mmCIF file of N, CA and C in Angstrom:
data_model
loop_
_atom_site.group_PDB
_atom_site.id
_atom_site.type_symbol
_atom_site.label_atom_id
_atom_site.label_comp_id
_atom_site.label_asym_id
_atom_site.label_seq_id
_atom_site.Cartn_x
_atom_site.Cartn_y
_atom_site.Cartn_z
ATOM 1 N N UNK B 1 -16.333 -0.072 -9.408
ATOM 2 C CA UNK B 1 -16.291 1.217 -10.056
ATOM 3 C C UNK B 1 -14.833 1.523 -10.374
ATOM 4 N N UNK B 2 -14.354 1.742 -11.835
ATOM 5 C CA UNK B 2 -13.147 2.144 -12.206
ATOM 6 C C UNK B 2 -13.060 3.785 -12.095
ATOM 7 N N UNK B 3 -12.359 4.230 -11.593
ATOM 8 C CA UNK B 3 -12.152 5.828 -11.558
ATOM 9 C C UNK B 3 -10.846 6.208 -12.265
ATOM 10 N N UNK B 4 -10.613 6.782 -13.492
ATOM 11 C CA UNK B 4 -9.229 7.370 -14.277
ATOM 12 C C UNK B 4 -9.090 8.687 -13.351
ATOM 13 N N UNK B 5 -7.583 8.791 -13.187
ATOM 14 C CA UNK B 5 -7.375 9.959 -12.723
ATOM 15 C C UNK B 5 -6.109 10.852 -13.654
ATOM 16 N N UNK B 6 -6.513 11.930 -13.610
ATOM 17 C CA UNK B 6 -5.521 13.038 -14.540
ATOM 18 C C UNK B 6 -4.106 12.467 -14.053
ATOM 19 N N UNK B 7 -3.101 12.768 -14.857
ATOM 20 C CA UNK B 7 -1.744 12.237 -14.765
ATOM 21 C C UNK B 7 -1.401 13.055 -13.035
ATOM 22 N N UNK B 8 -1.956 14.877 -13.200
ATOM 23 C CA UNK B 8 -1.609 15.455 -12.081
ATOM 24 C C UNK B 8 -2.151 15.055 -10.846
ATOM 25 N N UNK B 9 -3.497 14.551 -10.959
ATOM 26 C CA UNK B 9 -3.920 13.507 -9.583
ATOM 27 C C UNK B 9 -2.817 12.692 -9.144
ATOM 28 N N UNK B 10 -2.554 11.626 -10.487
ATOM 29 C CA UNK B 10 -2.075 10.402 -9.825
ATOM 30 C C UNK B 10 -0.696 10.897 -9.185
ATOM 31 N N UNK B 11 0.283 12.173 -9.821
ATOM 32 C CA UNK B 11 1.655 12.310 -9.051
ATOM 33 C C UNK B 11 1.512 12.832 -7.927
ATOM 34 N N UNK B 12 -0.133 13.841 -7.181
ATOM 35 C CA UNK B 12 -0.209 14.013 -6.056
ATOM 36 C C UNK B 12 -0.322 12.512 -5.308
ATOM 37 N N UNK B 13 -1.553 12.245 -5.932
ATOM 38 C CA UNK B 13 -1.400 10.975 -5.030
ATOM 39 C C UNK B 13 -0.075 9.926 -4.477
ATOM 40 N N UNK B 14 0.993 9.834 -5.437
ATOM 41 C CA UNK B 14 2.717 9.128 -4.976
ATOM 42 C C UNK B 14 3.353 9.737 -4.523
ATOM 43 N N UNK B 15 3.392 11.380 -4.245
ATOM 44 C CA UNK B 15 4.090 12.134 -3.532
ATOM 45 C C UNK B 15 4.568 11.996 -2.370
ATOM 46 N N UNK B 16 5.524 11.862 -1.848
ATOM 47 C CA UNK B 16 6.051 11.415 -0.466
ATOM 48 C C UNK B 16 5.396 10.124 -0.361
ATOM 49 N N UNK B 17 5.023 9.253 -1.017
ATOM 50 C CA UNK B 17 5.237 8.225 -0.262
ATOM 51 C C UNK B 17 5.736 7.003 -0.926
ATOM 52 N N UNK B 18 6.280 7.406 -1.698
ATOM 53 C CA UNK B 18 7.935 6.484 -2.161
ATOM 54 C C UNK B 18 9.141 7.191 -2.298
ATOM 55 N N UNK B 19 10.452 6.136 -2.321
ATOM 56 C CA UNK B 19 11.587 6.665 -2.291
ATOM 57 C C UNK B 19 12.025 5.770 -3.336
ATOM 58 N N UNK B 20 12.392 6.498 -5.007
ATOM 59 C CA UNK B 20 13.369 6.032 -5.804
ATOM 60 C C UNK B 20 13.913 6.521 -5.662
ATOM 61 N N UNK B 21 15.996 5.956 -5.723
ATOM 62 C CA UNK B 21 16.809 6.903 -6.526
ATOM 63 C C UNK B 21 17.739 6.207 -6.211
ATOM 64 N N UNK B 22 19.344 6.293 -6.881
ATOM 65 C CA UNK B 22 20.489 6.174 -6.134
ATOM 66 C C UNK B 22 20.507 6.416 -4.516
ATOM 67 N N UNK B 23 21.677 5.716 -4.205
ATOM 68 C CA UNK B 23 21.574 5.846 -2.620
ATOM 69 C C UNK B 23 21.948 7.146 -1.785
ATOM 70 N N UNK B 24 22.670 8.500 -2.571
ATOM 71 C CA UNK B 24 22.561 9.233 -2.101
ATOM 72 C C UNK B 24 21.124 10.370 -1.975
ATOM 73 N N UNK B 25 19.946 10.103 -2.477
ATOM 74 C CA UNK B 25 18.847 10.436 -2.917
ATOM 75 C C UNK B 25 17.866 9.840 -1.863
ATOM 76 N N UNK B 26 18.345 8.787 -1.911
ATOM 77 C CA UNK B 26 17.707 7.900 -0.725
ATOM 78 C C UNK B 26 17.637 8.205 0.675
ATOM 79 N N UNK B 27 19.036 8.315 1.075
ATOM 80 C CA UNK B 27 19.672 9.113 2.517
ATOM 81 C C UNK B 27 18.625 10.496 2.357
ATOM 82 N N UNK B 28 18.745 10.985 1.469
ATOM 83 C CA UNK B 28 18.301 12.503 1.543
ATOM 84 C C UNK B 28 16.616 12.621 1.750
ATOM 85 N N UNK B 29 16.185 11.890 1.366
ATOM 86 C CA UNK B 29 14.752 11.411 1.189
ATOM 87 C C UNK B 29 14.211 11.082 2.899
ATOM 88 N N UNK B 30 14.965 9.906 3.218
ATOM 89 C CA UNK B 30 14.911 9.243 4.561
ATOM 90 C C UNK B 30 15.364 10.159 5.802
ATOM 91 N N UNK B 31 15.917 11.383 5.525
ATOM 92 C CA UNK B 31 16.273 12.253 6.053
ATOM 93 C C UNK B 31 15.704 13.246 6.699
ATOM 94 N N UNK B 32 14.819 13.879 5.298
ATOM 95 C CA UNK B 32 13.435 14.540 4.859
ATOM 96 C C UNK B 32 12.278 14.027 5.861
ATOM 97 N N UNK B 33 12.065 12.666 5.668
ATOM 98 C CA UNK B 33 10.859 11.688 6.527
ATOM 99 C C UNK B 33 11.359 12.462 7.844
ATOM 100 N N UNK B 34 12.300 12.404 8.149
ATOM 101 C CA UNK B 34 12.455 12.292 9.406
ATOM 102 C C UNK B 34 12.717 13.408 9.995
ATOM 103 N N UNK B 35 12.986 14.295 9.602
ATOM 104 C CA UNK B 35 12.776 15.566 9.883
ATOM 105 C C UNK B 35 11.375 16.245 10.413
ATOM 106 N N UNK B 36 11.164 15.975 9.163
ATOM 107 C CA UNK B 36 9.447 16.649 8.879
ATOM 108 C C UNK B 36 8.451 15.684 9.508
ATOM 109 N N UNK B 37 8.390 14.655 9.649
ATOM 110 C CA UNK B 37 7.142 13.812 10.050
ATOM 111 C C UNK B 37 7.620 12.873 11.393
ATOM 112 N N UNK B 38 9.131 12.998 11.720
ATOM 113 C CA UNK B 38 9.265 12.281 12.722
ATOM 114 C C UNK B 38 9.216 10.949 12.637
ATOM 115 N N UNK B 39 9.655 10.283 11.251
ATOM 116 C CA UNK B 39 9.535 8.857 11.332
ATOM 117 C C UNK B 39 10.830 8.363 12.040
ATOM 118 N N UNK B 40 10.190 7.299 12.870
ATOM 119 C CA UNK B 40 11.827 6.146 13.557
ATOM 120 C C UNK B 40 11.591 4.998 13.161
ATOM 121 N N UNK B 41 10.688 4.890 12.205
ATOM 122 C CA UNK B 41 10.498 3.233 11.641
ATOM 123 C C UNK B 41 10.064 3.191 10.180
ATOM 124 N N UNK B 42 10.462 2.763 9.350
ATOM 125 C CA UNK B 42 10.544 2.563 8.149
ATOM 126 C C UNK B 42 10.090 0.832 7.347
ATOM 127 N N UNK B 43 9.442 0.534 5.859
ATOM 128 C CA UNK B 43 9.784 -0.628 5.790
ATOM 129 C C UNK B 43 10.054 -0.238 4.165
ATOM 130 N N UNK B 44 11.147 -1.120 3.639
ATOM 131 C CA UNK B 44 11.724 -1.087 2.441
ATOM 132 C C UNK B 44 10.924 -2.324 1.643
ATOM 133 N N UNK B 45 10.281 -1.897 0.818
ATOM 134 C CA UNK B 45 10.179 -2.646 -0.768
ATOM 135 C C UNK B 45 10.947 -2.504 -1.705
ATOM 136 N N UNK B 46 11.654 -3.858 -1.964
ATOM 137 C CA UNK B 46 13.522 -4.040 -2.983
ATOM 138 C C UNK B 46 12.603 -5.333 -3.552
ATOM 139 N N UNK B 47 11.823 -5.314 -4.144
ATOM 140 C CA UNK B 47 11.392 -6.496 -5.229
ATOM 141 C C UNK B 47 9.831 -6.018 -5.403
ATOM 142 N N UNK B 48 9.817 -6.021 -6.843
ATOM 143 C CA UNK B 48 8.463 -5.848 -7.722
ATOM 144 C C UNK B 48 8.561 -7.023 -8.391
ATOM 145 N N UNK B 49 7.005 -7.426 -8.831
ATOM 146 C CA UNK B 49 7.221 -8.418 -9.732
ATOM 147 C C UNK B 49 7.417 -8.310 -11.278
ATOM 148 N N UNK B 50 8.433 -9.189 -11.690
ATOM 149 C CA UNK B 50 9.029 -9.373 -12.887
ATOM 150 C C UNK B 50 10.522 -8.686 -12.326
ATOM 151 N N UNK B 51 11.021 -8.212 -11.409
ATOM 152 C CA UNK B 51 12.288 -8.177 -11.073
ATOM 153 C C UNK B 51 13.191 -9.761 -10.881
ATOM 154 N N UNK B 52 14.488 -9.109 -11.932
ATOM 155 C CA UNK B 52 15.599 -9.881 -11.559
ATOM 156 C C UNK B 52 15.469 -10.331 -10.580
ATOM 157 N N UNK B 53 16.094 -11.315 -9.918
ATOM 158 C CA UNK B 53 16.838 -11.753 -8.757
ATOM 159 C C UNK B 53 18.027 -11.183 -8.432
ATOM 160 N N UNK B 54 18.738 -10.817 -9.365
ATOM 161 C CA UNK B 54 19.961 -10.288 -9.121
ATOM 162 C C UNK B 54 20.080 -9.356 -9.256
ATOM 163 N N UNK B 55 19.148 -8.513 -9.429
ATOM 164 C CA UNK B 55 18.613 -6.792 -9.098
ATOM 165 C C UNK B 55 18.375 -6.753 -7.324
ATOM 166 N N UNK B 56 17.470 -8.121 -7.148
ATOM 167 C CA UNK B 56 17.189 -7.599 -5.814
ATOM 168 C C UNK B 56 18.049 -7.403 -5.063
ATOM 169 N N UNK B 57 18.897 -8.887 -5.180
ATOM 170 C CA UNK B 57 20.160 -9.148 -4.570
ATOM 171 C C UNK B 57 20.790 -7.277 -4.364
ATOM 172 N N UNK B 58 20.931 -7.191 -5.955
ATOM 173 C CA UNK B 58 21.820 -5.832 -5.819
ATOM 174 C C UNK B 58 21.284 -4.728 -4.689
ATOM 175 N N UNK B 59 19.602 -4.243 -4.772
ATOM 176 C CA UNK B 59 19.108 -3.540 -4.257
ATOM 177 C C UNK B 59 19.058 -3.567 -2.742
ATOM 178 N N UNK B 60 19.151 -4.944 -2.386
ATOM 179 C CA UNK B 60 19.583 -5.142 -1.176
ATOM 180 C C UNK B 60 21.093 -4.897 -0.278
ATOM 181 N N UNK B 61 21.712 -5.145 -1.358
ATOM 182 C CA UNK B 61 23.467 -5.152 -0.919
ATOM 183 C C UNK B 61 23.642 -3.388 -0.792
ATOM 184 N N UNK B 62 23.038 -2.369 -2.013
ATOM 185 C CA UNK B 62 23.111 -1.048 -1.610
ATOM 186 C C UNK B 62 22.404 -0.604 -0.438
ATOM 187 N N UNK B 63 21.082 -0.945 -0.323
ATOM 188 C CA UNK B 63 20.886 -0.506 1.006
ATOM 189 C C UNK B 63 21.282 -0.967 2.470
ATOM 190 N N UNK B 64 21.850 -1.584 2.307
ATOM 191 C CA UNK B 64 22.845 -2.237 3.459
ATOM 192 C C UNK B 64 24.073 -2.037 4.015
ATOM 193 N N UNK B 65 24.608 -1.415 2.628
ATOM 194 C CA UNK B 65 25.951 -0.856 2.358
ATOM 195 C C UNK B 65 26.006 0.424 2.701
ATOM 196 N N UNK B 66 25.116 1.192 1.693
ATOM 197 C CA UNK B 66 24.944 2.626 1.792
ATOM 198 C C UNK B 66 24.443 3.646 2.410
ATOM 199 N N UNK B 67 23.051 2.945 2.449
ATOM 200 C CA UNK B 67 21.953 3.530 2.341
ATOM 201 C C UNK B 67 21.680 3.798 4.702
ATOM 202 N N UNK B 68 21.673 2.513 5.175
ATOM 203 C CA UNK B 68 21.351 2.104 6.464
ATOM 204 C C UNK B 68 22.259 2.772 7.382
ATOM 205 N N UNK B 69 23.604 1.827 7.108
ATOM 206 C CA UNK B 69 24.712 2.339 8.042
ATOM 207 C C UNK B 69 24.481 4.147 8.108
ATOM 208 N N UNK B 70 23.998 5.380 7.294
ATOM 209 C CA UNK B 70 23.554 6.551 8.196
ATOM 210 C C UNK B 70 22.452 6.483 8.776
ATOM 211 N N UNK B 71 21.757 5.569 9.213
ATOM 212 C CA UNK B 71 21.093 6.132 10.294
ATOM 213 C C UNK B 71 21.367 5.071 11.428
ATOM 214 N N UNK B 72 22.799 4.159 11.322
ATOM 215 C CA UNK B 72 23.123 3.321 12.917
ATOM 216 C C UNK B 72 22.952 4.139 13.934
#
């Protein structure tokens, strides 16, 4: 069974539970989680398919850089 959903379904439905953005957006986001819902464990998706390699690379090096080291 295929079910279409109104554009406004589908953005309830992704609401909080992804994080795009630059890495200060990110922090702020991961921040948010953790505030409000008490998360201490997280897992990052940095590759979709048809992504660069050297996007991931990149996406990886910012959150490693930027993004992590606030919450050592």
């Amino acid at each position: 069974v295929v079910v279409e959903l109104s554009e406004t379904i589908a953005c309830q439905l992704r609401q909080d539970r992804f994080i795009v953005g630059d890495a200060d957006y990110c922090i702020e986001q991961i921040e948010e989680h953790r505030r409000r819902l008490g998360v201490q464990e997280m897992s990052f998706r940095l590759h979709w398919p048809g992504m660069p390699h050297a996007r991931v690379l990149e996406a990886i090096a910012l959150l490693g850089e930027r993004v992590l080291p606030r919450f050592a």
